[in-house]
Short mmCIF file of C-alpha atoms and ligand atoms in Angstrom, two decimals:
data_model
loop_
_atom_site.label_atom_id
_atom_site.label_comp_id
_atom_site.label_asym_id
_atom_site.label_seq_id
_atom_site.Cartn_x
_atom_site.Cartn_y
_atom_site.Cartn_z
CA MET R 1 0.23 -0.01 -0.25
CA VAL R 2 1.51 3.16 -1.00
CA SER R 3 2.50 5.17 2.42
CA ILE R 4 1.30 8.28 3.91
CA ASP R 5 3.63 10.64 3.27
CA GLU R 6 4.19 9.42 -0.35
CA ILE R 7 0.67 10.20 -0.73
CA ASN R 8 1.73 13.85 1.02
CA SER R 9 4.39 14.60 -1.95
CA PHE R 10 2.16 13.38 -4.58
CA CYS R 11 -0.77 15.23 -3.82
CA LYS R 12 1.60 18.18 -3.96
CA ARG R 13 3.37 17.58 -6.79
CA LYS R 14 0.00 16.88 -8.88
CA GLY R 15 -1.91 19.96 -7.67
CA LEU R 16 -4.19 18.43 -5.51
CA VAL R 17 -3.00 19.21 -1.76
CA PHE R 18 -0.52 21.63 -0.38
CA PRO R 19 0.24 23.26 2.86
CA SER R 20 -1.16 26.21 4.01
CA SER R 21 1.37 29.51 3.99
CA GLU R 22 3.40 26.86 3.32
CA MET R 23 6.18 30.38 2.76
CA TYR R 24 6.20 31.18 6.21
CA GLY R 25 6.31 27.81 7.80
CA GLY R 26 3.06 26.63 7.46
CA VAL R 27 0.48 25.69 10.78
CA ALA R 28 0.38 22.07 11.33
CA GLY R 29 -2.85 20.73 10.63
CA ILE R 30 -3.56 22.99 8.22
CA PHE R 31 -3.58 23.19 4.10
CA ASP R 32 -4.98 24.84 1.06
CA TYR R 33 -6.14 22.71 -2.05
CA GLY R 34 -5.27 23.32 -5.80
CA PRO R 35 -6.35 23.56 -8.75
CA VAL R 36 -7.38 19.80 -9.37
CA GLY R 37 -7.90 18.89 -5.45
CA VAL R 38 -10.60 21.81 -4.98
CA GLU R 39 -12.51 20.42 -8.72
CA LEU R 40 -11.62 17.04 -6.53
CA LYS R 41 -13.64 17.96 -3.63
CA ASN R 42 -15.82 19.70 -4.68
CA ASN R 43 -17.10 15.94 -6.74
CA ILE R 44 -17.18 14.68 -3.96
CA LYS R 45 -19.63 17.18 -1.98
CA LYS R 46 -22.04 17.20 -4.70
CA GLU R 47 -21.78 13.71 -5.09
CA TRP R 48 -22.76 13.47 -0.93
CA TRP R 49 -25.64 15.74 -1.42
CA ASN R 50 -27.15 14.20 -4.48
CA SER R 51 -27.19 11.41 -2.50
CA ILE R 52 -28.15 12.63 0.83
CA VAL R 53 -30.72 15.35 -0.24
CA HIS R 54 -31.51 15.25 -3.69
CA SER R 55 -32.61 11.50 -3.78
CA HIS R 56 -34.55 11.57 -0.80
CA ASP R 57 -37.89 13.91 -0.89
CA ASN R 58 -37.68 13.99 2.66
CA VAL R 59 -34.44 15.28 3.43
CA VAL R 60 -33.39 19.76 3.34
CA GLY R 61 -30.46 21.32 3.68
CA MET R 62 -28.51 23.87 5.01
CA ASP R 63 -25.64 26.19 6.10
CA GLY R 64 -24.65 27.46 9.06
CA SER R 65 -22.71 29.74 10.58
CA ILE R 66 -18.64 28.79 11.46
CA LEU R 67 -18.86 31.34 15.04
CA THR R 68 -21.35 30.88 16.86
CA ASN R 69 -22.57 32.15 20.35
CA SER R 70 -20.33 29.90 22.94
CA LYS R 71 -23.88 29.10 24.76
CA VAL R 72 -24.27 26.74 21.69
CA TRP R 73 -21.43 24.86 22.72
CA GLU R 74 -22.08 25.05 27.10
CA ALA R 75 -25.61 23.71 25.58
CA SER R 76 -24.19 20.43 23.39
CA GLY R 77 -22.48 19.43 26.05
CA HIS R 78 -18.66 20.94 24.47
CA VAL R 79 -17.39 23.21 27.01
CA ASP R 80 -17.53 20.78 29.35
CA ASN R 81 -16.97 16.83 27.47
CA PHE R 82 -15.10 18.43 24.31
CA VAL R 83 -11.46 16.79 25.52
CA ASP R 84 -8.67 14.61 24.73
CA LEU R 85 -6.06 13.41 27.19
CA LEU R 86 -2.79 15.67 27.04
CA VAL R 87 1.19 14.24 29.36
CA GLU R 88 3.24 16.60 28.94
CA CYS R 89 7.25 15.81 29.31
CA LYS R 90 9.08 17.44 31.82
CA LYS R 91 12.08 17.95 30.11
CA CYS R 92 11.55 19.13 27.03
CA GLY R 93 7.92 20.41 27.06
CA ALA R 94 6.42 17.92 24.56
CA LYS R 95 2.69 17.52 25.00
CA LEU R 96 1.11 14.82 23.57
CA ARG R 97 -2.34 12.63 23.40
CA ALA R 98 -2.04 9.81 25.81
CA ASP R 99 -4.03 7.94 24.16
CA HIS R 100 -2.21 8.24 20.79
CA LEU R 101 1.14 7.88 22.44
CA ILE R 102 0.13 4.22 23.63
CA GLU R 103 -1.14 2.80 20.61
CA GLU R 104 1.69 4.44 18.85
CA ILE R 105 4.44 2.68 21.44
CA LEU R 106 2.40 -0.62 23.01
CA LYS R 107 0.74 -1.14 19.61
CA LYS R 108 -2.76 -1.53 21.77
CA PRO R 109 -6.52 -0.16 21.18
CA THR R 110 -7.25 2.32 23.85
CA GLU R 111 -10.69 3.69 22.79
CA GLY R 112 -12.93 4.73 26.03
CA LEU R 113 -9.89 4.27 28.59
CA SER R 114 -10.47 7.07 31.21
CA SER R 115 -7.33 9.22 32.09
CA LYS R 116 -6.44 7.04 35.18
CA GLN R 117 -6.69 4.52 33.31
CA LEU R 118 -4.02 5.97 30.73
CA ASP R 119 -1.89 6.82 34.14
CA GLU R 120 -1.70 3.89 35.10
CA ILE R 121 -0.14 1.60 31.40
CA ILE R 122 2.00 4.82 30.68
CA SER R 123 3.75 3.98 34.06
CA LYS R 124 2.86 0.63 34.57
CA ASN R 125 5.38 -0.05 30.46
CA LYS R 126 7.26 2.79 31.50
CA ILE R 127 6.91 5.26 28.66
CA ARG R 128 9.15 8.22 27.79
CA CYS R 129 8.79 11.63 25.60
CA THR R 130 8.70 10.15 21.99
CA GLU R 131 10.08 13.93 21.42
CA CYS R 132 13.06 14.09 22.84
CA LYS R 133 13.37 9.71 23.65
CA LYS R 134 13.82 10.87 27.59
CA GLY R 135 11.59 12.98 29.17
CA GLU R 136 9.04 11.61 31.68
CA LEU R 137 5.70 12.46 31.49
CA SER R 138 2.94 14.19 33.87
CA SER R 139 0.13 12.91 34.35
CA VAL R 140 -3.09 12.93 31.83
CA SER R 141 -5.06 16.12 31.41
CA GLU R 142 -8.38 17.63 29.11
CA PHE R 143 -7.58 19.89 27.01
CA ASN R 144 -10.84 20.97 25.46
CA LEU R 145 -10.17 21.14 21.29
CA MET R 146 -12.49 24.70 20.56
CA PHE R 147 -10.92 27.84 19.55
CA LYS R 148 -12.40 30.64 20.79
CA THR R 149 -12.36 34.36 19.38
CA ASN R 150 -13.33 37.71 20.75
CA ILE R 151 -16.11 39.07 19.42
CA GLY R 152 -16.37 43.49 18.03
CA PRO R 153 -14.35 45.37 19.28
CA SER R 154 -14.99 45.25 23.24
CA GLY R 155 -12.60 42.16 24.07
CA LYS R 156 -15.34 41.50 26.39
CA GLU R 157 -17.47 38.67 23.96
CA PHE R 158 -16.20 35.66 22.54
CA ALA R 159 -17.35 32.96 20.89
CA PHE R 160 -15.86 29.70 18.87
CA LEU R 161 -15.60 28.47 15.81
CA ARG R 162 -17.50 25.30 15.72
CA PRO R 163 -15.78 21.97 15.96
CA GLU R 164 -19.03 20.35 14.20
CA THR R 165 -21.57 21.53 11.86
CA ALA R 166 -24.61 19.62 13.35
CA GLN R 167 -25.54 22.03 16.01
CA LEU R 168 -26.33 24.24 13.65
CA ILE R 169 -28.70 21.80 12.18
CA PHE R 170 -29.62 21.53 15.74
CA THR R 171 -30.55 25.61 16.74
CA GLN R 172 -32.16 25.74 13.50
CA PHE R 173 -34.64 23.13 13.86
CA LYS R 174 -37.99 25.09 14.43
CA ASN R 175 -37.04 26.98 11.79
CA ILE R 176 -36.38 24.90 9.17
CA VAL R 177 -39.28 22.38 10.24
CA GLU R 178 -41.86 25.77 9.88
CA VAL R 179 -40.25 26.48 6.35
CA SER R 180 -40.43 23.57 5.17
CA ARG R 181 -43.28 22.08 6.17
CA MET R 182 -40.93 18.31 6.95
CA LYS R 183 -43.49 16.10 8.68
CA LEU R 184 -41.92 13.44 10.35
CA PRO R 185 -39.25 11.44 9.51
CA PHE R 186 -37.28 14.39 8.06
CA GLY R 187 -33.94 15.02 8.15
CA ILE R 188 -31.53 18.44 7.64
CA ALA R 189 -28.44 18.02 6.08
CA GLN R 190 -24.79 20.24 5.79
CA ILE R 191 -21.66 20.45 3.99
CA GLY R 192 -19.25 23.26 5.45
CA LYS R 193 -16.16 23.99 7.59
CA ALA R 194 -15.36 22.59 11.65
CA PHE R 195 -12.54 23.48 13.54
CA ARG R 196 -10.27 21.47 16.23
CA ASN R 197 -7.71 22.50 17.78
CA GLU R 198 -6.41 19.23 17.72
CA ILE R 199 -2.68 18.26 20.46
CA SER R 200 -0.98 16.20 17.56
CA PRO R 201 -2.55 16.77 13.64
CA ARG R 202 -1.46 14.43 11.68
CA ASN R 203 -1.25 12.04 9.08
CA PHE R 204 -2.03 14.88 6.57
CA LEU R 205 -5.45 15.58 5.43
CA PHE R 206 -6.99 12.48 8.28
CA ARG R 207 -6.36 14.71 11.54
CA MET R 208 -6.70 17.65 10.47
CA ARG R 209 -7.44 21.20 12.41
CA GLU R 210 -9.90 23.08 10.05
CA PHE R 211 -11.08 20.55 7.69
CA GLU R 212 -14.63 20.15 6.10
CA GLN R 213 -17.86 17.94 7.59
CA MET R 214 -20.92 16.93 5.64
CA GLU R 215 -23.39 16.46 8.43
CA LEU R 216 -27.18 14.66 8.18
CA GLU R 217 -29.17 14.78 11.16
CA PHE R 218 -32.21 12.46 10.15
CA PHE R 219 -35.27 12.94 12.34
CA CYS R 220 -37.57 11.15 14.11
CA HIS R 221 -40.76 9.84 16.17
CA PRO R 222 -39.06 8.21 19.21
CA LYS R 223 -41.34 4.92 18.97
CA LYS R 224 -41.00 4.83 15.01
CA LYS R 225 -37.47 4.11 14.82
CA ASP R 226 -38.38 0.79 12.76
CA GLU R 227 -40.88 2.55 10.78
CA CYS R 228 -38.24 2.69 7.88
CA ASP R 229 -39.90 2.52 4.37
CA LEU R 230 -36.63 3.07 2.67
CA PHE R 231 -35.18 -0.21 4.48
CA ASP R 232 -35.26 -2.92 1.22
CA GLY R 233 -33.75 -0.43 -0.80
CA VAL R 234 -30.58 -1.47 0.83
CA LYS R 235 -31.11 -4.88 2.94
CA ASP R 236 -29.16 -6.86 1.07
CA VAL R 237 -25.95 -4.47 1.67
CA SER R 238 -23.13 -6.72 2.41
CA VAL R 239 -20.28 -5.39 4.35
CA ASN R 240 -17.43 -6.98 6.63
CA THR R 241 -18.78 -6.48 10.37
CA LEU R 242 -17.12 -5.89 13.66
CA THR R 243 -19.66 -5.68 16.82
CA ALA R 244 -18.80 -4.33 19.99
CA ALA R 245 -19.14 -8.06 21.74
CA GLU R 246 -16.75 -9.01 19.31
CA GLN R 247 -14.34 -6.74 20.42
CA GLU R 248 -14.82 -7.27 23.96
CA ASN R 249 -14.25 -11.33 23.54
CA GLY R 250 -11.67 -10.38 22.00
CA ALA R 251 -11.87 -11.71 18.25
CA HIS R 252 -10.72 -8.90 15.82
CA LYS R 253 -11.50 -11.61 12.89
CA LEU R 254 -14.40 -9.43 9.98
CA SER R 255 -17.39 -11.55 8.54
CA LYS R 256 -18.84 -10.11 6.24
CA LYS R 257 -22.53 -10.18 6.95
CA THR R 258 -26.05 -8.36 5.42
CA ILE R 259 -27.46 -5.10 6.53
CA SER R 260 -30.99 -6.88 6.59
CA GLU R 261 -28.75 -9.85 9.23
CA LEU R 262 -27.29 -6.64 11.37
CA TYR R 263 -31.31 -5.27 11.63
CA LYS R 264 -33.10 -8.87 12.42
CA SER R 265 -29.97 -9.93 15.03
CA LYS R 266 -30.67 -6.35 16.47
CA LEU R 267 -26.78 -5.88 16.37
CA ILE R 268 -27.86 -2.75 14.86
CA LYS R 269 -30.50 -1.50 17.19
CA SER R 270 -33.55 0.28 14.82
CA LYS R 271 -34.10 -0.04 11.01
CA TRP R 272 -34.08 3.68 10.52
CA HIS R 273 -30.23 3.52 11.91
CA ALA R 274 -29.50 0.27 9.25
CA TYR R 275 -30.54 1.75 6.97
CA TRP R 276 -28.74 4.67 6.88
CA ILE R 277 -25.52 2.62 7.66
CA ALA R 278 -26.43 0.66 4.74
CA SER R 279 -27.06 3.86 2.88
CA ARG R 280 -23.25 5.32 3.64
CA VAL R 281 -21.66 2.04 3.06
CA LYS R 282 -23.32 1.92 -0.64
CA TRP R 283 -22.29 5.14 -1.40
CA TYR R 284 -18.15 3.58 -1.02
CA PHE R 285 -18.53 0.70 -2.68
CA ASP R 286 -20.49 3.13 -5.52
CA LEU R 287 -18.26 5.29 -5.98
CA GLY R 288 -15.41 2.68 -6.71
CA ILE R 289 -14.03 2.04 -2.75
CA ARG R 290 -12.91 -1.02 -2.58
CA GLN R 291 -14.90 -4.40 -0.48
CA GLU R 292 -11.66 -4.98 1.09
CA ASN R 293 -10.42 -1.49 2.47
CA LEU R 294 -14.23 -0.55 4.55
CA ARG R 295 -15.49 -2.29 7.39
CA ILE R 296 -18.16 -1.29 9.66
CA ARG R 297 -17.21 -1.44 14.01
CA GLU R 298 -19.52 -0.68 16.39
CA HIS R 299 -18.73 1.45 19.30
CA VAL R 300 -17.89 -0.65 22.49
CA SER R 301 -20.21 0.94 25.82
CA LYS R 302 -17.15 2.62 26.81
CA GLU R 303 -16.34 4.65 23.93
CA LEU R 304 -19.38 6.14 22.78
CA SER R 305 -19.74 9.85 23.01
CA HIS R 306 -21.62 11.25 25.56
CA TYR R 307 -24.82 12.05 23.29
CA SER R 308 -25.16 8.81 21.71
CA ALA R 309 -27.07 5.28 22.15
CA SER R 310 -25.51 3.44 19.47
CA THR R 311 -22.20 4.50 17.03
CA TRP R 312 -21.41 2.65 13.92
CA ASP R 313 -18.00 3.87 12.29
CA ILE R 314 -17.07 3.00 8.66
CA GLU R 315 -13.96 2.61 8.94
CA TYR R 316 -11.07 1.91 6.36
CA ASN R 317 -8.01 0.13 6.20
CA TYR R 318 -5.30 2.86 6.08
CA GLU R 319 -2.03 2.41 6.34
CA PHE R 320 -1.57 3.13 10.13
CA GLY R 321 -4.38 0.99 10.77
CA TRP R 322 -8.37 0.57 10.34
CA LYS R 323 -9.40 3.50 11.49
CA GLU R 324 -13.09 5.87 11.60
CA LEU R 325 -13.65 7.55 7.81
CA GLU R 326 -17.07 8.17 9.02
CA GLY R 327 -19.23 8.18 12.45
CA ILE R 328 -22.94 6.87 12.18
CA ALA R 329 -24.47 7.71 15.52
CA ASP R 330 -28.15 7.31 17.28
CA ARG R 331 -28.00 10.32 18.97
CA THR R 332 -31.48 10.22 20.87
CA ASP R 333 -33.31 13.73 21.49
CA PHE R 334 -29.67 14.57 23.94
CA ASP R 335 -28.77 17.40 21.42
CA LEU R 336 -32.64 19.21 21.02
CA GLN R 337 -34.05 18.47 24.74
CA GLN R 338 -30.20 20.30 26.00
CA HIS R 339 -31.25 23.34 23.29
CA ALA R 340 -34.93 23.32 25.20
CA LYS R 341 -33.06 22.95 28.44
CA VAL R 342 -30.33 26.06 28.29
CA SER R 343 -32.54 27.95 25.45
CA LYS R 344 -35.72 27.47 27.70
CA LYS R 345 -37.50 27.27 23.94
CA ASP R 346 -39.65 24.34 23.12
CA MET R 347 -38.00 22.23 20.59
CA ALA R 348 -41.24 20.22 20.15
CA ILE R 349 -43.10 19.39 17.04
CA HIS R 350 -45.84 18.13 16.33
CA ASP R 351 -46.30 14.90 14.84
CA GLU R 352 -49.09 14.81 11.60
CA ALA R 353 -49.27 11.16 11.99
CA THR R 354 -50.23 10.02 15.85
CA GLY R 355 -51.59 14.01 16.84
CA GLU R 356 -49.18 14.08 18.89
CA LYS R 357 -46.37 16.58 20.08
CA VAL R 358 -42.67 15.19 20.72
CA VAL R 359 -39.54 15.70 20.99
CA PRO R 360 -37.99 13.67 17.63
CA HIS R 361 -34.66 11.62 18.10
CA VAL R 362 -31.89 11.84 15.71
CA VAL R 363 -32.06 8.23 15.23
CA SER R 364 -28.85 8.32 12.67
CA GLU R 365 -26.24 11.18 11.55
CA PRO R 366 -23.79 10.24 9.38
CA SER R 367 -20.90 12.84 9.51
CA VAL R 368 -17.79 11.91 7.56
CA GLY R 369 -14.96 14.76 6.88
CA VAL R 370 -14.78 15.95 3.47
CA ASP R 371 -11.27 15.89 3.96
CA ARG R 372 -10.98 12.42 5.31
CA ALA R 373 -12.85 11.28 1.91
CA PHE R 374 -10.47 12.92 0.09
CA LEU R 375 -7.36 11.07 1.60
CA THR R 376 -9.57 7.59 1.67
CA PHE R 377 -10.50 7.48 -2.29
CA ILE R 378 -7.41 8.86 -3.43
CA ILE R 379 -5.48 6.46 -1.11
CA ASP R 380 -7.80 3.65 -2.65
CA ALA R 381 -7.24 4.94 -6.32
CA TYR R 382 -4.05 5.19 -6.17
CA ASN R 383 -2.19 2.80 -8.22
CA GLU R 384 1.28 2.25 -9.65
CA GLU R 385 2.02 -0.26 -12.56
CA GLU R 386 4.71 -1.51 -15.05
CA VAL R 387 4.23 -0.16 -18.94
CA ASN R 388 6.93 -0.99 -21.41
CA GLY R 389 9.91 -1.13 -18.87
CA GLU R 390 8.49 2.34 -16.85
CA LYS R 391 6.65 3.20 -13.78
CA ARG R 392 2.87 4.52 -14.48
CA ILE R 393 0.81 5.42 -11.28
CA PHE R 394 -2.54 6.54 -12.69
CA LEU R 395 -5.79 7.38 -10.14
CA LYS R 396 -9.03 4.56 -10.90
CA LEU R 397 -10.96 7.66 -9.75
CA ASN R 398 -14.74 6.77 -10.22
CA PRO R 399 -15.78 8.77 -13.31
CA LYS R 400 -17.33 11.01 -11.47
CA LEU R 401 -15.16 12.53 -8.66
CA ALA R 402 -12.61 13.08 -11.77
CA PRO R 403 -10.83 16.79 -11.75
CA VAL R 404 -11.06 16.52 -15.31
CA LYS R 405 -12.83 14.14 -17.05
CA ALA R 406 -11.69 14.11 -20.95
CA ALA R 407 -7.45 15.82 -22.15
CA VAL R 408 -8.00 16.54 -25.92
CA PHE R 409 -4.25 16.56 -27.44
CA PRO R 410 -3.20 17.30 -31.38
CA LEU R 411 -0.41 14.62 -32.25
CA VAL R 412 1.76 17.14 -33.81
CA ASN R 413 0.97 21.46 -34.28
CA LYS R 414 0.84 21.70 -37.93
CA GLU R 415 -1.14 20.26 -40.17
CA GLY R 416 -4.47 21.58 -39.13
CA MET R 417 -4.59 19.04 -36.18
CA ASP R 418 -3.48 21.50 -33.60
CA LYS R 419 -7.09 23.48 -34.66
CA LYS R 420 -9.21 20.83 -34.91
CA ALA R 421 -7.98 19.77 -31.50
CA GLU R 422 -9.27 23.32 -29.88
CA GLU R 423 -12.24 22.79 -32.05
CA ILE R 424 -13.45 20.08 -29.98
CA TYR R 425 -11.93 20.90 -26.68
CA LYS R 426 -14.13 23.65 -26.72
CA GLU R 427 -17.16 21.40 -27.70
CA LEU R 428 -16.37 19.38 -25.18
CA LYS R 429 -15.85 21.84 -22.36
CA LYS R 430 -19.39 22.86 -23.11
CA HIS R 431 -19.99 19.20 -21.05
CA PHE R 432 -17.19 18.18 -18.68
CA PRO R 433 -14.40 19.64 -17.53
CA THR R 434 -12.61 19.03 -20.02
CA PHE R 435 -8.02 19.84 -20.58
CA TYR R 436 -5.95 20.45 -23.53
CA ASP R 437 -2.73 20.16 -23.60
CA ASP R 438 -0.37 20.50 -26.61
CA SER R 439 3.16 20.22 -25.05
CA GLY R 440 5.75 17.59 -24.78
CA SER R 441 5.09 13.92 -26.18
CA ILE R 442 1.90 12.70 -26.77
CA GLY R 443 3.41 9.10 -23.52
CA ARG R 444 4.22 12.09 -21.17
CA ARG R 445 0.74 13.47 -22.11
CA TYR R 446 -1.28 10.30 -21.24
CA ARG R 447 0.88 10.07 -17.88
CA ARG R 448 0.00 13.49 -16.76
CA MET R 449 -3.51 12.82 -17.07
CA ASP R 450 -2.88 9.23 -15.76
CA GLU R 451 -1.75 11.38 -12.55
CA ILE R 452 -4.82 12.92 -12.05
CA GLY R 453 -7.17 10.40 -12.90
CA THR R 454 -8.30 11.86 -16.48
CA PRO R 455 -11.20 8.60 -17.62
CA PHE R 456 -10.76 9.89 -21.36
CA CYS R 457 -7.47 10.98 -23.14
CA ILE R 458 -8.66 11.78 -27.09
CA THR R 459 -6.05 12.51 -29.53
CA ILE R 460 -6.58 14.55 -33.07
CA ASP R 461 -3.60 12.98 -35.40
CA GLY R 462 -3.47 12.60 -39.70
CA GLN R 463 -6.41 10.41 -39.89
CA THR R 464 -9.12 13.11 -37.80
CA MET R 465 -8.28 15.13 -40.42
CA GLN R 466 -9.29 12.57 -43.07
CA ASP R 467 -12.03 11.03 -41.97
CA SER R 468 -13.21 12.87 -38.50
CA THR R 469 -12.19 10.52 -36.09
CA VAL R 470 -9.68 10.23 -33.54
CA THR R 471 -8.39 7.92 -30.99
CA LEU R 472 -10.08 7.53 -26.96
CA ARG R 473 -7.56 6.09 -24.84
CA SER R 474 -8.72 4.41 -21.51
CA ARG R 475 -7.07 5.07 -18.73
CA ASP R 476 -7.75 1.98 -17.11
CA THR R 477 -7.10 -0.46 -19.84
CA LEU R 478 -5.27 1.34 -21.60
CA GLU R 479 -7.52 0.73 -24.62
CA GLN R 480 -7.21 2.66 -28.10
CA GLN R 481 -10.45 3.25 -29.80
CA ARG R 482 -11.89 5.28 -32.43
CA VAL R 483 -14.36 6.83 -32.50
CA LYS R 484 -16.05 9.72 -34.71
CA VAL R 485 -16.07 12.86 -33.13
CA SER R 486 -20.08 13.92 -33.98
CA GLU R 487 -20.26 10.38 -30.90
CA LEU R 488 -17.87 11.62 -28.24
CA VAL R 489 -19.72 13.93 -26.24
CA THR R 490 -22.64 10.93 -25.70
CA LYS R 491 -19.80 8.04 -25.19
CA ILE R 492 -17.55 10.50 -22.47
CA ASN R 493 -20.87 11.16 -20.75
CA LYS R 494 -22.37 7.70 -20.74
CA THR R 495 -19.18 6.43 -18.80
CA LEU R 496 -20.34 9.82 -16.35
CA CYS R 497 -23.76 8.79 -15.94
CA ALA R 498 -23.21 5.20 -14.96
N1 GAP N 1 -21.30 15.52 14.95
C1 GAP N 1 -20.46 14.44 14.94
C2 GAP N 1 -18.96 14.66 14.65
O1 GAP N 1 -18.64 15.59 14.36
P1 GAP N 1 -16.83 13.07 14.96
O2 GAP N 1 -16.64 11.58 15.25
O3 GAP N 1 -15.98 13.90 15.65
O4 GAP N 1 -18.09 13.08 14.86
C3 GAP N 1 -17.61 13.32 12.40
O5 GAP N 1 -16.74 14.03 13.61
C4 GAP N 1 -16.19 13.04 11.00
O6 GAP N 1 -15.58 13.81 11.01
C5 GAP N 1 -14.80 11.83 11.41
O7 GAP N 1 -15.89 10.79 11.02
C6 GAP N 1 -14.40 12.36 10.40
O8 GAP N 1 -14.19 11.72 8.94
C7 GAP N 1 -13.63 13.63 10.82
N2 GAP N 1 -13.22 14.56 11.35
C8 GAP N 1 -13.33 14.98 12.63
N3 GAP N 1 -11.61 15.09 12.95
C9 GAP N 1 -11.72 15.15 12.35
C10 GAP N 1 -10.36 16.13 12.31
N4 GAP N 1 -9.55 16.39 13.41
N5 GAP N 1 -9.48 15.99 10.57
C11 GAP N 1 -10.13 15.67 9.59
N6 GAP N 1 -11.31 15.33 9.89
C12 GAP N 1 -12.23 15.43 11.06
#
């Protein structure tokens, strides 16, 4: 598997991602997207929005603010609970995340362990600072991950930068219900920036301080979590599974299970939760993530967030192990009740079907980082092979995600081929992102496009001038077919819409 460092330098080389403010030394955990990267990132967001909002009659979107009143985060529990556990080196002063330190040194999972338990492990195993390699470590303390900033000139008012987009959905819940006349069950979705002052951002886009999230809060009547009319459409989705019981028994072997089996055996506790887990797994599979690289893992009870009754993570098998790509929690009515309590506003809504007033439950909250998904799609699509004694790197991205869909090359810049190529390029560009390249050998032009995952390359040659046909070359099979210029748009669009 390609290493995370190789992916990092590949992304920089190909204009996908750069360290932010690099000319001044950068900031750990903060990145900028380049011309190619922003296209891929936008395509990921578009596919998510289509599958969550546009494909469901009962889901609407919103776009909330980043700076938020601090009361929001008191009510949500983030002021008290949104902490990571920290140790400090008594010699060099390095601050390290206690759980990551133990995982790195002892290669043992630490999910859900308390500060006391982490302290015991550190002292029992005589773990020292990994920075200076000598220093003894302080006892474990809590570190709140929220960024705080001043509002206005007085210096007295402050706000938090949101550490998740979800709370904006809860605080606008009543307004959205009113204006969109949603009936239970329904969802509100959002894509936007989130900020966390991570103690040790690492693994490139995996753990960042500024990132984007794609989140859906799906609300339903507390007694109707099993009334899901969409379940049959996903019941046969089959995925590698690791349950809480299996983890507690020390069994870490994966087995493939269908969503239907998981729901029937009550491993996934409600039908709506099962539906959203399956839909999200299917989304990754449909966009080309290899099935063997994905699993769903149930949280063991001690690792559940303060708001969650049940959480399943979709995990990817990264170079640094199986890690969370997306979390899908049953958040119950925790957030709406908390906001009702702190704001003293009624968060209950009228349920038309039963005539009752209820505070709905978030039966499912699929939540994924755009950047983490971006990283995962690239790792999974990255391929190296030898062709005619030369290394070929190609990103086998689903054409829907590919930043550029087609590239047009004149074989030589004479005999009218360049003019014809430009004409074809201008026509294709009206339909999908297309790139024009007339510099370097054809082989090099192909390689450049392979590296950014362009599914089709079109070459205009002498024959084009005779019979209006071109060669259409496939990124994945390297096959070249002779195709009529008039058929190019239909042929390429067929792949993009598949
Ligand atoms: N609203 C629920 C929530 O925020 P979370 O598990 O803390 O839950 C959800 O975050 C997703 O956001 C994660 O699965 C991951 O994809 C992404 N994410 C979280 N922290 C991140 C970070 N520091 N850098 C990049 N992505 C992150």
